CSV table of C-alpha atoms (C1' of nucleotides) in Angstrom, one decimal:
chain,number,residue,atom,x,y,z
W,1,UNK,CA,33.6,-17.7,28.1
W,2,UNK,CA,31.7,-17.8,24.4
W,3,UNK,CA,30.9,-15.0,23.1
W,4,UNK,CA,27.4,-13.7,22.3
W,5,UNK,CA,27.0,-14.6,18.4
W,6,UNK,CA,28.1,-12.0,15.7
W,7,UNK,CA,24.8,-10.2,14.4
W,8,UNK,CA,24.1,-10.4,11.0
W,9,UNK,CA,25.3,-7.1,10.5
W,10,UNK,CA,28.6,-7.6,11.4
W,11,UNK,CA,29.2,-10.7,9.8
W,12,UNK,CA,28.5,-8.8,6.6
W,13,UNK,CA,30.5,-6.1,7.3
W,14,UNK,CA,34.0,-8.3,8.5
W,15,UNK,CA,34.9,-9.3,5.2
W,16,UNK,CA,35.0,-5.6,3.7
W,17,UNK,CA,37.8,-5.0,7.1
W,18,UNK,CA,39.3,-8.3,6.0
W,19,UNK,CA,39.8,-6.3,2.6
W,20,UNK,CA,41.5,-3.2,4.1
W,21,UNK,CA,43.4,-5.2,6.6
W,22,UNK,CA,45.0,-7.0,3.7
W,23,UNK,CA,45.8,-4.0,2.0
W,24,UNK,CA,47.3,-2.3,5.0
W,25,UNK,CA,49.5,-5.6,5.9
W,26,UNK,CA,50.7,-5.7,2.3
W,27,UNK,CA,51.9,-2.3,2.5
W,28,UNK,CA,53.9,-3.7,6.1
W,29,UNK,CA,51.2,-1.5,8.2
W,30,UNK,CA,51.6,-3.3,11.8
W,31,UNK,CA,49.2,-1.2,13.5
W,32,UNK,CA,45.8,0.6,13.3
W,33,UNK,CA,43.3,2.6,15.4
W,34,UNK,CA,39.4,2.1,15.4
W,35,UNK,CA,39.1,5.4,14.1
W,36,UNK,CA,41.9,5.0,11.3
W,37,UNK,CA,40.3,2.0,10.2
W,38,UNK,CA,36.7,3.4,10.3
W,39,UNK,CA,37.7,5.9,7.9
W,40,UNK,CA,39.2,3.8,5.5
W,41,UNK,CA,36.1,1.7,5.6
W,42,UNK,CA,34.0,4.3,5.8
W,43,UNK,CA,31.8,3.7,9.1
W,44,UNK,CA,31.8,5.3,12.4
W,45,UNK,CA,34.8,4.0,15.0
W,46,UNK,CA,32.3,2.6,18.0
W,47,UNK,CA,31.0,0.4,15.2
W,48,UNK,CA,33.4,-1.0,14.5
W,49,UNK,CA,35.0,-1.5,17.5
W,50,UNK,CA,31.9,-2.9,18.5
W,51,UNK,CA,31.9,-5.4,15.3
W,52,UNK,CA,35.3,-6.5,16.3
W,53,UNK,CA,34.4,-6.9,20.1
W,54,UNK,CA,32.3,-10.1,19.0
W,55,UNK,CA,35.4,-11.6,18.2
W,56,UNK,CA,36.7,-11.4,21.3
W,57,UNK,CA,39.3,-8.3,23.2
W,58,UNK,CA,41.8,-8.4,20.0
W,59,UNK,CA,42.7,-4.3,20.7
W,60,UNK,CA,44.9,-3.0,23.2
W,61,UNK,CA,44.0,0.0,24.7
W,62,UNK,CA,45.8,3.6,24.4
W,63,UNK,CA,47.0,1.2,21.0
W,64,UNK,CA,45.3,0.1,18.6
W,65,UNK,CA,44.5,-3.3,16.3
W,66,UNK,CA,47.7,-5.5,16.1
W,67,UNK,CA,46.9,-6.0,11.8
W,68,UNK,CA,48.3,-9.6,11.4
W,69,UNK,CA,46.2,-10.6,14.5
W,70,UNK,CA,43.5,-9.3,13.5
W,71,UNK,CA,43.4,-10.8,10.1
W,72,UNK,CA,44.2,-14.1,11.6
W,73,UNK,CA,40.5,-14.0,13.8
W,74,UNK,CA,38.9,-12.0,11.0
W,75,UNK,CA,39.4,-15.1,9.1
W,76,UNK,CA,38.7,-17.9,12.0
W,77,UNK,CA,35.3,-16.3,12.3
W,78,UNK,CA,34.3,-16.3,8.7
W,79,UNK,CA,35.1,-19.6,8.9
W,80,UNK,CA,38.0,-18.9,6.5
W,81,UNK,CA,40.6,-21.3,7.5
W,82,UNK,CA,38.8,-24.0,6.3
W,83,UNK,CA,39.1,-24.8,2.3
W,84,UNK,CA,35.1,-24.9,0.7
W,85,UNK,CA,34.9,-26.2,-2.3
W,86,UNK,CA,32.8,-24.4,-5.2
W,87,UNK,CA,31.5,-26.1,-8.3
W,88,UNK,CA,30.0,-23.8,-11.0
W,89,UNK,CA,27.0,-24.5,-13.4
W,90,UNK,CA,26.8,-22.8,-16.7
W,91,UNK,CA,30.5,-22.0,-18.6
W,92,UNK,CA,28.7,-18.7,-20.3
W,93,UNK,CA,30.2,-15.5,-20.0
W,94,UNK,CA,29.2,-15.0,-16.5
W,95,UNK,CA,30.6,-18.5,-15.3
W,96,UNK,CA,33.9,-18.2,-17.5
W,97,UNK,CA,34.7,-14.7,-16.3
W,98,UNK,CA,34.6,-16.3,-12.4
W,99,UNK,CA,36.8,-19.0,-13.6
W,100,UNK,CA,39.2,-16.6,-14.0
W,101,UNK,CA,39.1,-14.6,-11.6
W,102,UNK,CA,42.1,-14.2,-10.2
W,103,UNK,CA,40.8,-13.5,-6.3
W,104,UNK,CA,40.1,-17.2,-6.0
W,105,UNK,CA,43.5,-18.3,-6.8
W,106,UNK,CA,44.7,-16.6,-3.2
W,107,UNK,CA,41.3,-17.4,-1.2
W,108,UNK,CA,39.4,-20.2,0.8
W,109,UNK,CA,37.5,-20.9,-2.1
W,110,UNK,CA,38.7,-23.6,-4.4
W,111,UNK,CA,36.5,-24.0,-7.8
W,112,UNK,CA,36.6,-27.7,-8.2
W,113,UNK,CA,34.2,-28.8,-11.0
W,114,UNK,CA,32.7,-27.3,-13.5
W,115,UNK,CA,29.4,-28.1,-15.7
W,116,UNK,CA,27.4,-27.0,-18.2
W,117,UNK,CA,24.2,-28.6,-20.4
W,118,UNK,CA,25.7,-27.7,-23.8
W,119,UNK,CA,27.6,-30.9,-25.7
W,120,UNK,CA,29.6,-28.6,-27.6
W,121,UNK,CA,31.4,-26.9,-23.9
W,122,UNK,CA,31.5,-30.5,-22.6
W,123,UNK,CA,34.5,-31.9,-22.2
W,124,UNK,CA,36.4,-28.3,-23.1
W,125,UNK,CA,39.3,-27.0,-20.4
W,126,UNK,CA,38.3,-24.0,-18.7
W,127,UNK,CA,41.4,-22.5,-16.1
W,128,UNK,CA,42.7,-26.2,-15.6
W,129,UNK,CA,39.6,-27.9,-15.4
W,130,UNK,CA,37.6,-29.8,-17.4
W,131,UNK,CA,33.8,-28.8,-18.4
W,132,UNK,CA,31.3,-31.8,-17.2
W,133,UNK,CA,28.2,-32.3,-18.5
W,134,UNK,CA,25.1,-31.4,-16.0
W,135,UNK,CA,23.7,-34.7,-15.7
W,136,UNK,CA,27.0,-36.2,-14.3
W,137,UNK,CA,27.1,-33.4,-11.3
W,138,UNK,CA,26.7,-36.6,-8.8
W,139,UNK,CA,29.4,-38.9,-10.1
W,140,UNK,CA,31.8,-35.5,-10.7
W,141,UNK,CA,30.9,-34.1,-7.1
W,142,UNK,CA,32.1,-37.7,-5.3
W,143,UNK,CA,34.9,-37.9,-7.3
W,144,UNK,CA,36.6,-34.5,-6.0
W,145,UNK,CA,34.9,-35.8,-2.5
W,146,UNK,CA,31.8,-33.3,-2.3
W,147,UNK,CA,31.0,-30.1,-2.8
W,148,UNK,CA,30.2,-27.3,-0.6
W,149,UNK,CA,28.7,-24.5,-2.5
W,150,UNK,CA,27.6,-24.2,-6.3
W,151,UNK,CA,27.3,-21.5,-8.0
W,152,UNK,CA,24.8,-20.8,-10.6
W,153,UNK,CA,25.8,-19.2,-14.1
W,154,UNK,CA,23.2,-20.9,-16.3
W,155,UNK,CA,20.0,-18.5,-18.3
W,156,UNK,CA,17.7,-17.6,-16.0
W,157,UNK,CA,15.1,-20.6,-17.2
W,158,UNK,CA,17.7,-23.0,-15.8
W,159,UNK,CA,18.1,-21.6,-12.4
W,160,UNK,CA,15.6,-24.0,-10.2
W,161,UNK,CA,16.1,-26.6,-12.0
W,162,UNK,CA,20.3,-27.0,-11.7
W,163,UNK,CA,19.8,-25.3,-8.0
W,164,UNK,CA,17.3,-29.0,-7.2
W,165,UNK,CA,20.1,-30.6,-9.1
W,166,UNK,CA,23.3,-29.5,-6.7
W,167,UNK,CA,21.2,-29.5,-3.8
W,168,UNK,CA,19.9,-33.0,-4.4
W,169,UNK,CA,24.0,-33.4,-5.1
W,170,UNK,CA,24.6,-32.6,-2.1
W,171,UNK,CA,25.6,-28.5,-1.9
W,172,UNK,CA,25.2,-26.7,1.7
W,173,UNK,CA,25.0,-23.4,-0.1
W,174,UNK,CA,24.1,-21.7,-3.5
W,175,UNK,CA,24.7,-18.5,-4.8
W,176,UNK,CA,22.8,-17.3,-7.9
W,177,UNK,CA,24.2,-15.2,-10.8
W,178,UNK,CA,21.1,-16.1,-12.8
W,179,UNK,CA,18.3,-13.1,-12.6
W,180,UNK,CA,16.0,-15.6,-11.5
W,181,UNK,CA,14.6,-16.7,-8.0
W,182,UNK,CA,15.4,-19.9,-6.8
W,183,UNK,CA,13.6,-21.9,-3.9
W,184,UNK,CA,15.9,-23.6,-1.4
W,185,UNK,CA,14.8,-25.7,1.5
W,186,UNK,CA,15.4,-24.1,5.1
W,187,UNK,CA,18.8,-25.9,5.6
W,188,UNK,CA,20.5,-24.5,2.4
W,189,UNK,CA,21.8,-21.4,2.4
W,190,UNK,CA,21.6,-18.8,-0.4
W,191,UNK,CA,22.5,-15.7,-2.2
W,192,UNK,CA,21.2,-13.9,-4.8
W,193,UNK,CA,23.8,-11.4,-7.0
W,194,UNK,CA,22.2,-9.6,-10.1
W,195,UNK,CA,23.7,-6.3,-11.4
W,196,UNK,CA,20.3,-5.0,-12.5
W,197,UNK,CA,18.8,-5.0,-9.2
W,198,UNK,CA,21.6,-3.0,-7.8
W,199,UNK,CA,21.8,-0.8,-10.6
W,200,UNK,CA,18.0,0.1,-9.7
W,201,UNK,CA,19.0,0.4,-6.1
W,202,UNK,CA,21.4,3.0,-7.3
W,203,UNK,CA,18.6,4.5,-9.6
W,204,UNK,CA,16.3,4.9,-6.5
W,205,UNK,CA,18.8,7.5,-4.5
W,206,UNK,CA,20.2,9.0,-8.0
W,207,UNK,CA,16.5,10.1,-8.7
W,208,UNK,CA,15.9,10.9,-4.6
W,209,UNK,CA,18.8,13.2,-5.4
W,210,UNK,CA,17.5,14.5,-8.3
W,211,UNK,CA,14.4,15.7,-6.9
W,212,UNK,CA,15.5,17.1,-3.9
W,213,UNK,CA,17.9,19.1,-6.0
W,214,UNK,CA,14.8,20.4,-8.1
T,1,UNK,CA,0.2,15.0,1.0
T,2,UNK,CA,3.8,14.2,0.6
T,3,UNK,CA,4.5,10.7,2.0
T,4,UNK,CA,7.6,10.0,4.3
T,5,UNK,CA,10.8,9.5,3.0
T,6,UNK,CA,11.5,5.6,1.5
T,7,UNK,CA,13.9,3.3,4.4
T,8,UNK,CA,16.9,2.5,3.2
T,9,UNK,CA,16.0,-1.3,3.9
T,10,UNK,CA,12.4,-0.8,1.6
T,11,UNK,CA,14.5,0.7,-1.2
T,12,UNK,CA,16.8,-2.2,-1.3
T,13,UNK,CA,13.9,-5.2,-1.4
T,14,UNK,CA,11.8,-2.5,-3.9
T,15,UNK,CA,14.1,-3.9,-7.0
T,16,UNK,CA,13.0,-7.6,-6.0
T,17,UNK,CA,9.5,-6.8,-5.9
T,18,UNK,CA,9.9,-5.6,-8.7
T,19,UNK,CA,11.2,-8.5,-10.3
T,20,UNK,CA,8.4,-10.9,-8.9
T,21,UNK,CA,6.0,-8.8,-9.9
T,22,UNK,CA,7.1,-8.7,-13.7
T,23,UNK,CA,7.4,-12.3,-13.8
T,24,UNK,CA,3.7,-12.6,-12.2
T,25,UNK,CA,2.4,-10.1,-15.1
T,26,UNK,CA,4.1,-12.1,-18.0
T,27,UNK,CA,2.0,-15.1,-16.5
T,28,UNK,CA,-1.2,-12.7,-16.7
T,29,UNK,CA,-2.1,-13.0,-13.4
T,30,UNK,CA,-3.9,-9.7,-12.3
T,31,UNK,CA,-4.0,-8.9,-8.2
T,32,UNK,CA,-1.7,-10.2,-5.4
T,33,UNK,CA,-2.5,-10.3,-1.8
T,34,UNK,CA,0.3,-9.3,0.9
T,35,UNK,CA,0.5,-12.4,1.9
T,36,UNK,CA,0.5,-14.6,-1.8
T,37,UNK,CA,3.6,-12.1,-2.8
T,38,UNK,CA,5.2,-12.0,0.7
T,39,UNK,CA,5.5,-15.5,0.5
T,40,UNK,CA,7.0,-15.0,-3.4
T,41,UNK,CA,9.1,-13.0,-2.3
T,42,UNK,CA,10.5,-14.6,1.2
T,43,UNK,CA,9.4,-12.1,3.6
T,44,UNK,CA,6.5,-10.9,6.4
T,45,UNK,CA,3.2,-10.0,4.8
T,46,UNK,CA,3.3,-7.2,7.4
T,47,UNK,CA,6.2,-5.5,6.1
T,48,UNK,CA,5.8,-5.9,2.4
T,49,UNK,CA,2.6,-4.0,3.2
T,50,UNK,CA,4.1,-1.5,5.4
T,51,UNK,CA,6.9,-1.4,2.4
T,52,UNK,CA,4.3,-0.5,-0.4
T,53,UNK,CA,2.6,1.9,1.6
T,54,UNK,CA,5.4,4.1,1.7
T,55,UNK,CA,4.6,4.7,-2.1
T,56,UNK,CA,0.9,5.4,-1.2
T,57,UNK,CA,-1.8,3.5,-0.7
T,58,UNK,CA,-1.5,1.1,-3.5
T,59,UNK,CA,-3.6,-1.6,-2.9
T,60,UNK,CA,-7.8,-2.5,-2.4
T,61,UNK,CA,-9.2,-3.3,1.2
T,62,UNK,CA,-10.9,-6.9,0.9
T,63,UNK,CA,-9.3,-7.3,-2.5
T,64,UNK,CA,-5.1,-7.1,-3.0
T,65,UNK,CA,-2.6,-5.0,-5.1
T,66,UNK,CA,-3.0,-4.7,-8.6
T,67,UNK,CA,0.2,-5.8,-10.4
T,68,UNK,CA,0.5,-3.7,-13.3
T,69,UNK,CA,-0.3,-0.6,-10.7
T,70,UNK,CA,2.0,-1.9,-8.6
T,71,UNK,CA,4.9,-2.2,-11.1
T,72,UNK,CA,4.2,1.4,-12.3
T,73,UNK,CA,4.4,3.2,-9.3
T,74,UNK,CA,7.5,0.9,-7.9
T,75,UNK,CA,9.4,1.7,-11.3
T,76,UNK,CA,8.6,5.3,-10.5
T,77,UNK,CA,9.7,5.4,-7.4
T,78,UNK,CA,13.0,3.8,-8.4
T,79,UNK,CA,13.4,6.5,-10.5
T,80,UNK,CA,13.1,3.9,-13.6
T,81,UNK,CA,10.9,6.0,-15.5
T,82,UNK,CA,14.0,8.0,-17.0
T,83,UNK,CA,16.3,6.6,-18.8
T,84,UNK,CA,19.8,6.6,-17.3
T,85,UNK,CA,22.9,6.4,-19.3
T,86,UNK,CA,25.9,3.8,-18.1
T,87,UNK,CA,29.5,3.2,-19.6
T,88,UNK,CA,31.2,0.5,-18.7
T,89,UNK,CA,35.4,1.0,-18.3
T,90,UNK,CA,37.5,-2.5,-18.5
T,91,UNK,CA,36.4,-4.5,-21.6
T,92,UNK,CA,37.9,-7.9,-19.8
T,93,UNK,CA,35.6,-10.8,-19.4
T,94,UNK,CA,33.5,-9.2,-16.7
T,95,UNK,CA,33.3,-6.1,-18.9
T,96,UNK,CA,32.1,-8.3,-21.8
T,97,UNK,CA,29.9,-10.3,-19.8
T,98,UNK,CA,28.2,-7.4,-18.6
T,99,UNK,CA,27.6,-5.8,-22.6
T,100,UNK,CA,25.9,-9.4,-23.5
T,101,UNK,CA,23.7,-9.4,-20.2
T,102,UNK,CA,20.0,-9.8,-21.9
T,103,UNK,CA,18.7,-7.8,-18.4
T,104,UNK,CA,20.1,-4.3,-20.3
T,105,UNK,CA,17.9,-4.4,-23.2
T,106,UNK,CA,14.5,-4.3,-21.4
T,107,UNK,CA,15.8,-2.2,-18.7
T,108,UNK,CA,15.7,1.5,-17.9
T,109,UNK,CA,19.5,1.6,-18.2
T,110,UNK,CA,21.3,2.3,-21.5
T,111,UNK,CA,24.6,0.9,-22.1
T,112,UNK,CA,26.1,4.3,-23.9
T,113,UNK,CA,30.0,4.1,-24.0
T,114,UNK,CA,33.1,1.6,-23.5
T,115,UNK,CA,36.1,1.6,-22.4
T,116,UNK,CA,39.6,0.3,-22.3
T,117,UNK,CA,43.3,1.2,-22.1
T,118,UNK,CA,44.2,-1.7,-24.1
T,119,UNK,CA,45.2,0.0,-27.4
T,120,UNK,CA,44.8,-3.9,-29.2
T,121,UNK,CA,40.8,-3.6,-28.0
T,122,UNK,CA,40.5,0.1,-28.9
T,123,UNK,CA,38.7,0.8,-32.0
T,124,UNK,CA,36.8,-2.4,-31.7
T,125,UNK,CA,33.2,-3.6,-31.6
T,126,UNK,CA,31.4,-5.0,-28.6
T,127,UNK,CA,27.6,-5.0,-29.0
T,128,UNK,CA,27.1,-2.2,-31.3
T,129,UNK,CA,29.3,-0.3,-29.0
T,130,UNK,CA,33.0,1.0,-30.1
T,131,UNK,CA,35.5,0.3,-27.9
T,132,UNK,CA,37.6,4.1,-26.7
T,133,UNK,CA,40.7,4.8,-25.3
T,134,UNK,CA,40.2,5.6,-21.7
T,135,UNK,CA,41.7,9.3,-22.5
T,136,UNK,CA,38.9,9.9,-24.7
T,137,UNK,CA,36.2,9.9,-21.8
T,138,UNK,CA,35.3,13.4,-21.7
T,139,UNK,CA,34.9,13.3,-25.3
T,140,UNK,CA,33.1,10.2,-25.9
T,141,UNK,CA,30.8,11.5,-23.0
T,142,UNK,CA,30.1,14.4,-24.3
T,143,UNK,CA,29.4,13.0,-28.1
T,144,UNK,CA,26.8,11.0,-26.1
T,145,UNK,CA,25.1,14.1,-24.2
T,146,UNK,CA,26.4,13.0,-20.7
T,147,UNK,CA,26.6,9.7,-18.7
T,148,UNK,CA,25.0,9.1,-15.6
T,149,UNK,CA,26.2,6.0,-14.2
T,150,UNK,CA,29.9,4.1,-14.7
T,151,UNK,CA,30.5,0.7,-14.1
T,152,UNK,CA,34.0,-0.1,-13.0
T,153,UNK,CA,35.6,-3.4,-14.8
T,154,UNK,CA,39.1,-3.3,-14.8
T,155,UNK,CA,41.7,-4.8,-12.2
T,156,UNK,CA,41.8,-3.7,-9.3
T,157,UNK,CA,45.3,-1.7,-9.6
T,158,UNK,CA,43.2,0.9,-11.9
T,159,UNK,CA,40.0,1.3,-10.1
T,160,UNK,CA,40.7,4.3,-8.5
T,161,UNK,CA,42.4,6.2,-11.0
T,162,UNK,CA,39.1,5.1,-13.1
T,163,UNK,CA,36.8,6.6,-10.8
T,164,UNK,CA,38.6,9.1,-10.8
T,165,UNK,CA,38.3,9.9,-14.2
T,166,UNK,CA,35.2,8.9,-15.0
T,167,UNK,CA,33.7,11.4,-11.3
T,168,UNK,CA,36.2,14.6,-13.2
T,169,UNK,CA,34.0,13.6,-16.4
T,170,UNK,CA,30.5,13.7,-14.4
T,171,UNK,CA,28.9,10.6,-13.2
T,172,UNK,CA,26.9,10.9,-10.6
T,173,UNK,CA,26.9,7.1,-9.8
T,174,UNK,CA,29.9,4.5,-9.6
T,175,UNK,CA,28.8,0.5,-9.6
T,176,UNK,CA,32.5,-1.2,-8.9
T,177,UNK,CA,32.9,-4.7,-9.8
T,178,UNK,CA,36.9,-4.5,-9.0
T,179,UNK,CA,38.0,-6.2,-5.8
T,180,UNK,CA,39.5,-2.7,-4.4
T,181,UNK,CA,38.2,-0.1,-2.2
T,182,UNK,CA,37.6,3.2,-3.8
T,183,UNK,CA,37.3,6.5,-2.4
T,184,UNK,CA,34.6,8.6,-4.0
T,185,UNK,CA,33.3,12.7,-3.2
T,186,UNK,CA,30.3,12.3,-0.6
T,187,UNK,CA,28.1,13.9,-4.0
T,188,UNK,CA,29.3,10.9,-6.0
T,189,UNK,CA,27.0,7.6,-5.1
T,190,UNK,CA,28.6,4.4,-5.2
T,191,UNK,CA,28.1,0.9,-5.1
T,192,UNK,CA,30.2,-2.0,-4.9
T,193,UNK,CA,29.8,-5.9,-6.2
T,194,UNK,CA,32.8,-8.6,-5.3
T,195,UNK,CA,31.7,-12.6,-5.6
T,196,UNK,CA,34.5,-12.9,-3.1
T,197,UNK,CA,33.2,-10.9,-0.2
T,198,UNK,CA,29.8,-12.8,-0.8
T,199,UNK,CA,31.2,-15.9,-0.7
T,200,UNK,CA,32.9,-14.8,2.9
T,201,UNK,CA,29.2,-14.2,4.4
T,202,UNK,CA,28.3,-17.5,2.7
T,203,UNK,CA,31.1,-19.2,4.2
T,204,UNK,CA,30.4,-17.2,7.8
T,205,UNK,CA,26.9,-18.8,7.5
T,206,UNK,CA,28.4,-22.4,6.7
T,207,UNK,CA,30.7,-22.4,9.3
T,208,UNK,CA,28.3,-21.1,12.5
T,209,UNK,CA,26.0,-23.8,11.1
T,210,UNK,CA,28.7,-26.6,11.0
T,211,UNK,CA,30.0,-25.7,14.6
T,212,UNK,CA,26.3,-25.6,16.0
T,213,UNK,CA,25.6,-29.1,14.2
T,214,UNK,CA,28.6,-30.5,16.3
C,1,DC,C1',47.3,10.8,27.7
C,2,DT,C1',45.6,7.5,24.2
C,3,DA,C1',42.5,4.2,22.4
C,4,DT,C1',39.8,0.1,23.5
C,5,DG,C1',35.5,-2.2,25.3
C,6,DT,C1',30.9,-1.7,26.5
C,7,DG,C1',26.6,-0.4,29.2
C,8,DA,C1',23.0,2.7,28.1
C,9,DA,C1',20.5,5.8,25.1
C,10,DG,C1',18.9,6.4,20.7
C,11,DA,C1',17.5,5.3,15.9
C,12,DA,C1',15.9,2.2,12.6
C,13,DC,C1',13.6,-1.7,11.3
C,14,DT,C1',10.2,-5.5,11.9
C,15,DT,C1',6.2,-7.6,13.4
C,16,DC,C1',1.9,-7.6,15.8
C,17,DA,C1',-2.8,-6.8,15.9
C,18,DC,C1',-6.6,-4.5,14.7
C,19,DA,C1',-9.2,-0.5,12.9
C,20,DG,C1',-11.0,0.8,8.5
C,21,DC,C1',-12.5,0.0,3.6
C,22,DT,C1',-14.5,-2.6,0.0
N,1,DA,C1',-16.0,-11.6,5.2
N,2,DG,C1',-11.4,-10.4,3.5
N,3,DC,C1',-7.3,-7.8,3.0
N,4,DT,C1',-5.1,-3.4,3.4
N,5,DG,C1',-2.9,0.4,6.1
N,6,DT,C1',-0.9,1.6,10.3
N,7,DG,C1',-0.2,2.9,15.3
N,8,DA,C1',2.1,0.5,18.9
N,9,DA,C1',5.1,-3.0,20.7
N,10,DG,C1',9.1,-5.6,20.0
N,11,DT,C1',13.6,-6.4,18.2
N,12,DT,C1',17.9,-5.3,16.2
N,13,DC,C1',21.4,-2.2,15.1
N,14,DT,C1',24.0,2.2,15.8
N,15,DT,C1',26.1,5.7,18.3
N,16,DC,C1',27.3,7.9,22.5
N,17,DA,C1',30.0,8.6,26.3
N,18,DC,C1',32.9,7.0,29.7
N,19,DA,C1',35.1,3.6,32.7
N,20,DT,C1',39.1,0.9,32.0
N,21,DA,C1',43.7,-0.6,30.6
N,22,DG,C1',48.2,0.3,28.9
DNA sequence: CTATGTGAAGAACTTCACAGCT
DNA sequence: AGCTGTGAAGTTCTTCACATAG
């Protein structure tokens, strides 16, 4: 009766239709075909039908994807209907800008600490919440009852160090804003975001198109 | 002579190289085996070899890969040899954050031209840069002898019209930071960057583990 | 007749394992 | 002897094409 388990692929791919689907349910679309979809995600209709097979049979056939459903398993599977709690490290730009980001407000994700190394942002509110200093992540992590994934906004030099600081605290998962590699034991998960490393990835097929224009 | 086009999947990890690399040469250490920078970078000895080789043979039999060579000829097959010109549209906080990122300065990307449609942050100062209307794109682009790449900053609602504007005025490269799908000309690369849709996979990954642990 | 679900074919990527240089 | 470069094997992902269900 279990499925085989969603490849990678796919389970990178099912929050982008998780985006679209939104959109499309907020403007009262019921239904949608494989290949309607596709094109708004831009992929090729077997695809994703096959992506969305994993879930289980959530199409009917000569139909098409009931939308509300398939939001509803969309979500199950990311493990969305559960509430994760996110603490962030560093209230720089980077770290205040997420703060307020108004996408968290509606999603699974609910920032519950904050922290930062500098006195002078210690203690400050930031979107409802107040600004703790690094050294009391432990204390402040039991006192919202744990956290599940930090998020580091600190300078690069920091990185490691607060990522050993919320794992040791406890965190299942880090994601890193900081340009910096981090080293995570096996059982942590972790992602890396830096704008400069996809702007070069950009740079690689702008000059490939360059030069086969030439 | 030529070599065989780059993978898509080399291209993307070519940035991270990159990265490790720099960091190795600011700590004046000379030549890398496959495996000393595999394991750097997380990753099969194997394929960072097979990786490199698509940029020529790069490295010395018995010996390892030079880092300095190796930086070179990765920048230059990133295209990061030019200079490529980027204005950012949305002065918000991610806007801002993204005008005070340090990563710019030594980078082959030039932050050329901002914008807004907030006639309040018009006119002002952000980094050296003035702040212009959004109207004034064509103009300001030209006054800078063309950009090539435009970073997309503001809420969602304006994204498209954005891109838009900023594809009528000539870039050949879109990097979208708004959490909204936009539709771009198949000429027209584009990119896209949302801490939400990360956090999903993240959350994909923490749930499949928490269900296997029980 | 329409659109899904999916074996099977095909393409892309990874890893192995060893020949080939230094 | 040591480490790269790379065919070949192995794996994963994508796309095709059609049986199947409504």
């Amino acid at each position: 009766m279990r499925r085989a388990k969603i490849p990678r692929t796919t389970a990178s791919r099912l929050p982008i239709y998780l985006r679209t689907l939104s959109d499309l349910a907020n403007k009262e679309v019921e239904i949608i075909s494989s290949y309607d979809l596709a094109e708004l995600v831009g992929g090729n209709p077997a695809r994703l039908r096959k992506d969305l097979s994993y879930l289980g049979e959530l199409g009917t056939r000569g139909v098409g994807y009931n939308i509300s459903h398939l939001i509803y398993r969309i979500n199950k599977s990311l493990g969305l209907t559960k509430r994760w709690s996110v603490a962030i490290v560093g209230m720089g730009r980077v770290g205040t800008a997420l703060v307020h980001y108004p996408g968290f407000k509606i999603s699974s994700f609910e920032i519950a600490a904050l922290f930062d190394r500098n006195p002078r942002k210690v203690g400050k509110e930031l979107g409802g919440l107040t600004i703790h200093h690094i050294n009391d992540l432990t204390k402040e992590f039991s006192k919202v009852g744990g956290i599940d994934i930090g998020i580091i906004t600190t300078p690069p030099s920091a990185a490691q160090e607060v990522a050993d600081k919320l794992i040791e605290a406890g965190v299942k998962a880090l994601m890193n804003f900081a340009p910096a590699r981090i080293d995570v034991p096996s059982h942590v998960l972790k992602r890396q975001t830096d704008v400069l490393l996809d702007l070069q990835i950009l740079s690689f097929y702008l000059a490939a198109k360059a030069k086969k224009a030439s």
